[in-house]
Amino acid sequence: MGITSYYEFRDMRLNMLSKETIASWFITLQNSICESLEQVDGLGKFSEDFWQKNGSGRTRILQHGTIFEKGGVNFSEVFGKLSQQIAVKVLELPLTSITDISKLTFYATGISIVIHPNNPMVPIIHMNLRYFEMNNGSWWFGGGIDLTPHYIDLVDAAFFHNQLKLACDKHNPSYYAKFKEWADNYFFIPHRNETRGIGGIFFDRLTQSATTTKENLFAFIQEVGNLFAPTYIHLINKNKLLNYSSQQQMWQYLRRGRYVEFNLIYDRGTKFGLETNGQIESILMSLPEIASWLYNYIPEPSSPEEQTLKLLKKNIDWATQTPKQILEHYT
Amino acid sequence: MGITSYYEFRDMRLNMLSKETIASWFITLQNSICESLEQVDGLGKFSEDFWQKNGSGRTRILQHGTIFEKGGVNFSEVFGKLSQQIAVKVLELPLTSITDISKLTFYATGISIVIHPNNPMVPIIHMNLRYFEMNNGSWWFGGGIDLTPHYIDLVDAAFFHNQLKLACDKHNPSYYAKFKEWADNYFFIPHRNETRGIGGIFFDRLTQSATTTKENLFAFIQEVGNLFAPTYIHLINKNKLLNYSSQQQMWQYLRRGRYVEFNLIYDRGTKFGLETNGQIESILMSLPEIASWLYNYIPEPSSPEEQTLKLLKKNIDWATQTPKQILEHYT
């Protein structure tokens, strides 16, 4: 028969943006990020595990490198029946949308990255990009990228947030402000009244609307994904040769303790993995090799550690305020 | 007027078993346990913090001792309005019992202990004893004590469980079997399919019935509380001089990682503390100074580490089966 009109052609192309296409791109991204990180590390190599459990995945872990103490770059693709538990507690779907929940199945694919460096002057980074669809036709993209410095460097913070802002601005002028605020609220540890780090962007439930298509949204996801390696590598190269003391390493371990608290208590991806009986070693790859807890540890007044604590706040305008302005306001 | 009958006298005495009396006893127990542990450590001393936040408490922490790397012996007394969240998610009250939840207030007092020793051959121990009451007149005792050896010693396991069994048997011949099974199910890490350690006893919602009074139950709580120090000190003295390698220390840190996973994801006391906006440093005193995670770490075949893993199972009859019987069945 052949294609007889532009509209038919367009519809065919839109249909090609299937879950398979999206998953394939996540795999390509996993390859390229792992290559870039191995190159910057020089010594460490990613191991590779394929697994099958309610879906399948490819877990890549690098341990004991020159730069990286422990990091994971994971691809996964899982599916199953949607339980009330998952729908309400994990996906936070409104109750009205799940009246016929017994008939719903889901498919989720994505890439998840957490990197814990050796040097406390190099920040921890996290990125997650995901695509979710249900058999009732609804679908969405979600994701985020956030930076957790053990010591906040305000120049690095401005660089990181400006990279994210530039990427967002190419797609929608309202994205950065909205997704930055979302990250402030998501990457927050209520019981400590601290943000996890300096935030970044976070978004969920991005779907087609009057102003955007699935292709537009996928292009945005790709923009964020492609930003990861160059942005993190800039921060690594700038800080990797800085000296540090055992006292500073202890502080790094304490901050990693907070990271563990966030991931085990609040992180939605971890919850989703545990609730769906996921591949446990892949889910918990986000945990550092070494973390520490000391009772009621309070940094010395005016120390860099205390300054970092004072900056673990929501609503700091990292991208456009000067370091001087930020310090005057918060410390 | 004076007391005119035995029944009046008895009722008065029963009324004396007030929350104040119970809380006072917990404070006395905290004192005596701290003294005993300081004595066995020789070097370490408990610090003491008083706090007030939705109640009050006395947090006692020992860090960097000879025997103990980090341990807490905490007393607390908290109260407040009962939210639906706490009633259903944390206390697991049946929905029917909380129809007039808006009028309910609660009071909870108790002692919580977690001790992380330096030497991997000395087990981690935990005990919690608590009394809970609501303004609708209902009240109950709960608690538990469980042992988490980094390396399971079957003679020590038999000793520990027999101590608990003896204490239970003095009060009710059905307690040990029931509370041991409850501990197996409670101190379990579903996502690892492992018990946290060799269990112990766990019980909740113990209240008066046709066969027991509040005084009987308080006597049982006291029996368990008084058992703690001599039982743990026996296990410390038996193992504290054993040598260990850095490899065995690494295994200790990995097992502590599992302890962190249990406490942050599943522990009901931790959840209750977080949900009620409790004193965070006291709640999280249960976390070890150092914990570790390695991706997919699998012990050498036939190593002591592998043997320990194989014994992290429910339904092992530690008290009456011989080491030979247990090993033949499980390893």
XYZ file of C-alpha atoms in Angstrom, chain A residues 47 49 51 59 61 63-64 70 89 191-192 257-258 260-261 264-266 270 274 279-282 284-285 287-297, chain B residues 47 49 51 59 61 63-64 70 89 191-192 257-258 260-261 264-266 270 274 279-282 284-285 287-297:
74
model
C 31.852 -4.805 35.559
C 25.848 -8.046 35.054
C 19.814 -9.943 35.133
C 24.013 -3.381 35.848
C 29.501 -1.171 38.587
C 34.659 -0.118 42.376
C 38.072 0.938 43.667
C 32.051 3.032 43.969
C 2.336 4.591 47.692
C 14.275 14.433 59.660
C 17.544 16.368 59.263
C 25.667 8.545 55.957
C 23.080 11.202 55.124
C 22.213 6.436 52.860
C 19.447 7.882 55.050
C 16.761 4.033 52.204
C 14.019 6.165 53.759
C 12.768 8.517 51.030
C 14.516 2.595 45.819
C 11.804 -2.826 46.870
C 17.055 -6.785 41.556
C 18.318 -5.845 45.006
C 22.036 -5.435 44.343
C 21.253 -3.124 41.423
C 21.200 -0.644 46.346
C 24.235 0.149 44.198
C 24.948 3.101 48.661
C 28.579 4.111 49.228
C 31.369 1.682 50.053
C 31.899 3.342 53.428
C 29.494 5.525 55.392
C 29.670 6.746 58.954
C 27.468 7.943 61.779
C 28.684 9.727 64.892
C 26.273 10.791 67.609
C 25.299 14.422 67.303
C 28.385 15.503 65.363
C 27.730 10.878 77.621
C 21.936 14.415 76.854
C 16.144 16.603 75.512
C 20.088 9.839 75.693
C 25.911 7.348 74.176
C 31.698 6.042 71.551
C 35.256 4.810 71.009
C 29.327 3.000 69.426
C 1.103 2.769 59.516
C 14.751 -7.657 50.297
C 17.784 -9.741 51.368
C 25.367 -2.285 56.338
C 22.536 -4.811 56.589
C 21.444 0.004 58.641
C 19.136 -1.312 55.913
C 16.102 2.656 58.154
C 13.633 0.657 56.037
C 11.731 -1.625 58.425
C 12.638 4.220 63.912
C 10.461 9.784 62.324
C 14.667 13.513 68.652
C 16.572 12.496 65.539
C 20.042 11.920 66.981
C 18.563 9.670 69.658
C 19.425 7.160 64.834
C 21.900 6.237 67.590
C 23.386 3.239 63.336
C 27.005 2.054 63.551
C 30.013 4.348 63.332
C 31.170 2.646 60.137
C 29.139 0.566 57.700
C 30.000 -0.680 54.260
C 28.385 -1.791 51.030
C 30.148 -3.650 48.222
C 28.317 -4.600 45.068
C 27.115 -8.198 45.136
C 29.675 -9.404 47.678
